[in-house]
XYZ file of N, CA and C in Angstrom:
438
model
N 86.126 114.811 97.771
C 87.183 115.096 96.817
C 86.687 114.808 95.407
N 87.365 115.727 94.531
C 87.094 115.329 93.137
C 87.855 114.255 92.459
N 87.512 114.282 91.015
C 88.629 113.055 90.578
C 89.744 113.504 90.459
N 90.198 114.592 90.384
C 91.434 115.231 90.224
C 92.363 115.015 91.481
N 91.681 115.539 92.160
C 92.090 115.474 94.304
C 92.266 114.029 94.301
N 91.363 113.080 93.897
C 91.748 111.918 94.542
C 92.885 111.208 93.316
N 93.106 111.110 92.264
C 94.430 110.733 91.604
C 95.558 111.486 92.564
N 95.551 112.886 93.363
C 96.858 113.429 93.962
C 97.017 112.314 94.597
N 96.339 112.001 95.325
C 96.217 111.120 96.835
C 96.832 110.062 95.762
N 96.652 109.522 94.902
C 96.758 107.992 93.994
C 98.235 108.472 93.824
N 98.322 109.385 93.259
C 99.991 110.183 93.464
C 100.828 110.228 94.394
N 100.575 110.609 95.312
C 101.306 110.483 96.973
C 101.598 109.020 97.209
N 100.428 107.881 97.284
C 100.908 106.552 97.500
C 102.061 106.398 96.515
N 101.862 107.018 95.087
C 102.745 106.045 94.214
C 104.214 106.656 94.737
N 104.669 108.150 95.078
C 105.744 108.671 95.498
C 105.959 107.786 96.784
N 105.142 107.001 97.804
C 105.749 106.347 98.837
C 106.690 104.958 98.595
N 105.816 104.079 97.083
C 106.137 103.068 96.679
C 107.651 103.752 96.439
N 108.125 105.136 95.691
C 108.777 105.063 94.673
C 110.031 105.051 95.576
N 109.716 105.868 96.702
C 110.723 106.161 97.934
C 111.280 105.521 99.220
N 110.068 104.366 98.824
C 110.984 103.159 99.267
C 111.416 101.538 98.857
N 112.204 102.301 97.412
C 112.589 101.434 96.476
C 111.965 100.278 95.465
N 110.787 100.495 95.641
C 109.304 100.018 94.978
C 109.179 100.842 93.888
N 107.885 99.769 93.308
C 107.450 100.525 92.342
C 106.637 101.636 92.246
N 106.654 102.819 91.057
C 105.416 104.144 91.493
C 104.237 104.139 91.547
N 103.200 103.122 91.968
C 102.521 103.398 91.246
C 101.305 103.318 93.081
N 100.059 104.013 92.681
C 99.454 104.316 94.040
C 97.932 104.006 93.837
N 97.693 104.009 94.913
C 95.651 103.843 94.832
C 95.367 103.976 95.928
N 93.927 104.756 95.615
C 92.612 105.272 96.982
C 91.536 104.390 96.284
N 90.890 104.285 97.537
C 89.629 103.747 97.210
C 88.727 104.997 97.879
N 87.284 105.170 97.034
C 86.771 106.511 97.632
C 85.187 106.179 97.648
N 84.532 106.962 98.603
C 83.267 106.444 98.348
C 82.593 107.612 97.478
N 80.926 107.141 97.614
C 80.452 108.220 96.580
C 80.637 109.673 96.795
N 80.999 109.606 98.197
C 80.869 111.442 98.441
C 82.373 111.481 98.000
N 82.938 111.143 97.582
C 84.457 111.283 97.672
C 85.725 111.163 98.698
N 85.058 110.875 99.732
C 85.702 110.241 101.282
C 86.669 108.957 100.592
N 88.075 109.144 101.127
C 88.802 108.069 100.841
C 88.388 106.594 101.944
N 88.531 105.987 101.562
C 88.093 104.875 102.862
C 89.230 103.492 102.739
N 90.142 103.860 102.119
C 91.471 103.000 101.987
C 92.204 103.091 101.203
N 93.678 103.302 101.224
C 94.716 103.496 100.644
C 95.465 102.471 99.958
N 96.542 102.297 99.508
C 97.688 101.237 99.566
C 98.620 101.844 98.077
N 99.742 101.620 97.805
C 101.057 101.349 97.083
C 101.996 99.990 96.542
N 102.187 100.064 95.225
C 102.829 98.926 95.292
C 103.896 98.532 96.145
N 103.581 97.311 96.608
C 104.662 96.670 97.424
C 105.066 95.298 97.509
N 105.340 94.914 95.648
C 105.633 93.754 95.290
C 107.375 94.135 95.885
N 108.043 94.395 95.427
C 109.513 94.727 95.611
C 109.696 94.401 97.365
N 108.785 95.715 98.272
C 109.026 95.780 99.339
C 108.741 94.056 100.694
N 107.836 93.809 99.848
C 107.416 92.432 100.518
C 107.956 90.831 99.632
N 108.369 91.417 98.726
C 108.508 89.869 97.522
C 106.993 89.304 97.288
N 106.078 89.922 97.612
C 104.766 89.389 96.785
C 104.306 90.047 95.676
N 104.364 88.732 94.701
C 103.936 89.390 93.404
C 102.610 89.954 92.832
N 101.786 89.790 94.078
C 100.374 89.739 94.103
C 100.284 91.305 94.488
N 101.369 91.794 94.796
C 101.161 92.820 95.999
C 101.187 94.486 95.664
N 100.325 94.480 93.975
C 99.891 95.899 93.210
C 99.109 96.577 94.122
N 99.143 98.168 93.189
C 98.753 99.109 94.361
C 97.145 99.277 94.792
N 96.628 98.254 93.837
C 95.198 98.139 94.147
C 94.563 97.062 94.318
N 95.617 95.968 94.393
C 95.414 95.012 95.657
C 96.222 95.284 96.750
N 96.842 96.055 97.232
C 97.204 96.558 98.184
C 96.236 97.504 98.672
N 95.288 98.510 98.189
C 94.284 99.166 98.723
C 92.938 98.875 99.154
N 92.682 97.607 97.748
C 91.380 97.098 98.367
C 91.709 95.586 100.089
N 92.806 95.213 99.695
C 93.000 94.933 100.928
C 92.931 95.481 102.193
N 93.400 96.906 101.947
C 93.536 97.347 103.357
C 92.025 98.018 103.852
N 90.819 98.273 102.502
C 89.071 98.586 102.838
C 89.042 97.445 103.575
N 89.802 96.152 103.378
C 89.084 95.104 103.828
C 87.552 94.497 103.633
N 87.605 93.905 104.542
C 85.712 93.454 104.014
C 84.685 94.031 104.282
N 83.601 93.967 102.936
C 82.805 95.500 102.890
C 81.826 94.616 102.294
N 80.959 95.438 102.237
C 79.297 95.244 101.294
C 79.194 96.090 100.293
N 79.955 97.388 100.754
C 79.190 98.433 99.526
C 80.287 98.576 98.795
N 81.312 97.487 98.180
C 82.059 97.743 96.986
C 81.014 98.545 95.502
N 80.336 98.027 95.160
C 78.777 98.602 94.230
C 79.328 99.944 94.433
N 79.607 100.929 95.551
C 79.291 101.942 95.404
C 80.796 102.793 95.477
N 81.564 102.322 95.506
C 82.987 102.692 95.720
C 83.429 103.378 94.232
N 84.572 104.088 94.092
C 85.278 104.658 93.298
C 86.623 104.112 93.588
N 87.418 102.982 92.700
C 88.466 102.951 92.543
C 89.374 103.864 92.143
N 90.612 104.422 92.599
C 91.450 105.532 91.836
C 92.941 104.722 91.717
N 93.612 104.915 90.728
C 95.092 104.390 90.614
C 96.054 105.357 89.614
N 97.603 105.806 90.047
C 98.102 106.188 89.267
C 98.454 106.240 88.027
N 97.826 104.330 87.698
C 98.669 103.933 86.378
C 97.201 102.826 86.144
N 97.755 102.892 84.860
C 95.858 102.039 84.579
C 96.653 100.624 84.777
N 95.180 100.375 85.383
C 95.728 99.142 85.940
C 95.669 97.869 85.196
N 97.062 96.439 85.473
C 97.023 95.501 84.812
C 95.864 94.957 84.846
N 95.939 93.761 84.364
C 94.759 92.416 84.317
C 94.537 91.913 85.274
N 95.481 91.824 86.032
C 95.241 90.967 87.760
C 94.169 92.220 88.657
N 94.544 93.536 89.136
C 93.839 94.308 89.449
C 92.749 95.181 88.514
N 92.739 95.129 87.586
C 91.287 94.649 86.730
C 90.295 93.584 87.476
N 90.876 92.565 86.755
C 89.847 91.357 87.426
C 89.734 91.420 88.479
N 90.333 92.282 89.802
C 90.043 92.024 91.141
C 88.706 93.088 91.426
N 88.882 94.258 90.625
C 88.254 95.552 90.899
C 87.000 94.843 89.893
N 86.735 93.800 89.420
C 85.651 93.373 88.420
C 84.796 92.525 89.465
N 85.585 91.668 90.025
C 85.408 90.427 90.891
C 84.336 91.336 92.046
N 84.526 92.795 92.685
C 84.466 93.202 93.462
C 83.157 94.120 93.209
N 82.883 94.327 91.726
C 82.044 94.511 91.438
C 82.026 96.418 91.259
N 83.516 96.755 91.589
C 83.488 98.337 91.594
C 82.730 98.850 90.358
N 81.874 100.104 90.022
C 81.657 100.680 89.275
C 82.380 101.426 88.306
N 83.163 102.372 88.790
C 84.021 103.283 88.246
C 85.091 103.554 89.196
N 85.731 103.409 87.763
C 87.769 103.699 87.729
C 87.775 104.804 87.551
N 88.849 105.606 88.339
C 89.641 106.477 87.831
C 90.990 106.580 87.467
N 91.981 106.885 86.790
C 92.901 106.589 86.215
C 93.867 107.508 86.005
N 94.939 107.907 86.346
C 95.899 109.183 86.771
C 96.626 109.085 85.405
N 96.797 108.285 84.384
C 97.434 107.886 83.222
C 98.021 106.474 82.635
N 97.814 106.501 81.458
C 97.889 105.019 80.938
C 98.956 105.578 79.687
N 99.306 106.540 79.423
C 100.889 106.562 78.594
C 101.950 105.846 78.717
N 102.351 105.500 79.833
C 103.437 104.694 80.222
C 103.226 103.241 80.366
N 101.807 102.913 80.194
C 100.884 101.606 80.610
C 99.766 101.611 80.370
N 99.400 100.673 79.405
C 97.944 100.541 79.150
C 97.308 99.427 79.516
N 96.853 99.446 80.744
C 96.300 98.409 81.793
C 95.604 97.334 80.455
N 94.443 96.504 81.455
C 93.236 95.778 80.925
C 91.980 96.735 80.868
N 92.110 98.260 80.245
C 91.087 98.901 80.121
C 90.063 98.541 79.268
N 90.471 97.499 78.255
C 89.318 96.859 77.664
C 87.945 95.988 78.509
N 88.672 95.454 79.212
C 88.134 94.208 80.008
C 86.799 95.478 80.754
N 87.258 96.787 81.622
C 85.871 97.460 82.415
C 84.962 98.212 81.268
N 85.595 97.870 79.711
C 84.773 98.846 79.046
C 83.830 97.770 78.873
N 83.928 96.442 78.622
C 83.062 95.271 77.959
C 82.335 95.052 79.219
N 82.509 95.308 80.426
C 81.423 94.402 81.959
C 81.055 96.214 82.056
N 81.116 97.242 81.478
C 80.263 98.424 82.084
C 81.058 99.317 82.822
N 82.435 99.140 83.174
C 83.130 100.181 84.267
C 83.074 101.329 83.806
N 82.716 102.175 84.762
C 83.137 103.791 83.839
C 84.346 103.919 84.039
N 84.785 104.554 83.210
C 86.403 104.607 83.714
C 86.899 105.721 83.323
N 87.722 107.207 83.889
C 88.221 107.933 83.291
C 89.361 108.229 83.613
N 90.480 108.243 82.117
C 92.001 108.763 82.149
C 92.073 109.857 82.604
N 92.731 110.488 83.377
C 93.395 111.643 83.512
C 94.183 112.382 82.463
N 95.150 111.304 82.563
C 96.958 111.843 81.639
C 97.029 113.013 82.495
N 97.390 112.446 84.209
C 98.207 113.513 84.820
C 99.540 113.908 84.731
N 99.922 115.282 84.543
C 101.472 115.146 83.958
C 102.036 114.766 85.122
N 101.930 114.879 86.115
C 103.108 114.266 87.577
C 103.183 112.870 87.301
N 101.687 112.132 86.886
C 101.848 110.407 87.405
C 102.295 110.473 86.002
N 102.327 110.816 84.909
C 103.713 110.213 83.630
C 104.748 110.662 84.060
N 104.758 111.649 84.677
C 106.467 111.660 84.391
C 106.993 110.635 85.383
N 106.682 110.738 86.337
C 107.200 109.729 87.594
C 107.092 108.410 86.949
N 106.212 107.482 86.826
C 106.385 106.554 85.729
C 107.199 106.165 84.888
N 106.956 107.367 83.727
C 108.460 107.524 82.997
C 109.928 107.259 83.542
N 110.245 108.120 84.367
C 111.520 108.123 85.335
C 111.539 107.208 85.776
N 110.859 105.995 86.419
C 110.935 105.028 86.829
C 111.354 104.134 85.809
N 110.521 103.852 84.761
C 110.756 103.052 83.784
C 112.467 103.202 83.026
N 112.806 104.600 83.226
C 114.427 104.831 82.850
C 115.273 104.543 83.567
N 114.651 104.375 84.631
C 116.196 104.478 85.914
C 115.879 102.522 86.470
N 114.916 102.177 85.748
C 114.596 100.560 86.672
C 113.756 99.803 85.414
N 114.773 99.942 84.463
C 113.612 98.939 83.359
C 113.442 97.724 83.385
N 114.534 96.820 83.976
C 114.359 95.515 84.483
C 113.251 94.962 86.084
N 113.556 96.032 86.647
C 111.894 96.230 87.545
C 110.830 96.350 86.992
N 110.641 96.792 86.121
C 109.332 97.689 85.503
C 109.207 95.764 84.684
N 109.992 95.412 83.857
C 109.873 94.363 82.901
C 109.172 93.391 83.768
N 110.144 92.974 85.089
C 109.537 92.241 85.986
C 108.145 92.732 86.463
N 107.372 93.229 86.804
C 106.234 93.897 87.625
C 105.404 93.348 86.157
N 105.646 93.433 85.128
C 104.625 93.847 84.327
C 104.437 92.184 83.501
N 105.674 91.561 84.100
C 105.691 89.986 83.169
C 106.138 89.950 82.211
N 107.443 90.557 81.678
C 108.168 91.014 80.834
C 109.847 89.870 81.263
């Protein structure tokens, strides 16, 4: 898959978060050929863990690996500081990023350690975002430490 194909997939998780009363936001993990090799969605809301973003929810579910080095992180929404530092900790190379309009992660933090990282600004993952943020701004405040 390309980077385009795999933000859909980062898209689809975030529509699962959104549809079951969670937050939108989604992540694949992919290898170099573009093979997804683990999924996940936020599911701070759905579980009460606050730990429980959509890309610590995905790299959890790769579970334990060796070849993080060679992986492609993907997420709907650029991601905070906590899944930053996890995807840093882990040593991923390159981010991909479905849009940061609605959220502008810790994209500083992978530009200073080397991440490649590229925005999309997919119009599906803003608008969904968006809509979320209108219809649940006291969710959104909470999720984000607001």
């Amino acid at each position: 898959m390309n980077d385009r194909e795999l933000v859909r997939e980062a898209y689809s998780e975030a529509l699962k978060g959104y549809k079951e009363g969670g937050l939108p936001i989604g992540s694949v993990l992919a290898d170099a050929a573009g093979v997804i090799v683990a999924r996940g969605h936020n599911l701070r809301v759905q579980t009460g863990d606050p730990t429980a973003h959509a890309e610590v929810a995905c790299l959890r579910a790769a579970g334990r690996r060796r070849d993080w080095p060679a992986l492609t992180l993907v997420s709907s929404l650029s991601p905070c500081v906590m899944c930053t530092g996890t995807t840093l900790l882990y040593r991923i190379p390159r981010v991909v990023v479905g849009e940061n309009k609605n959220f502008l992660g810790a994209e500083d933090l992978f530009a200073a350690r080397g991440v490649k990282l590229t925005v999309l600004q997919d119009p599906d993952c803003i608008e969904l975002m968006a809509r979320f943020v209108r219809e649940k701004p006291d969710l959104w405040n909470e999720d984000i430490g607001l």
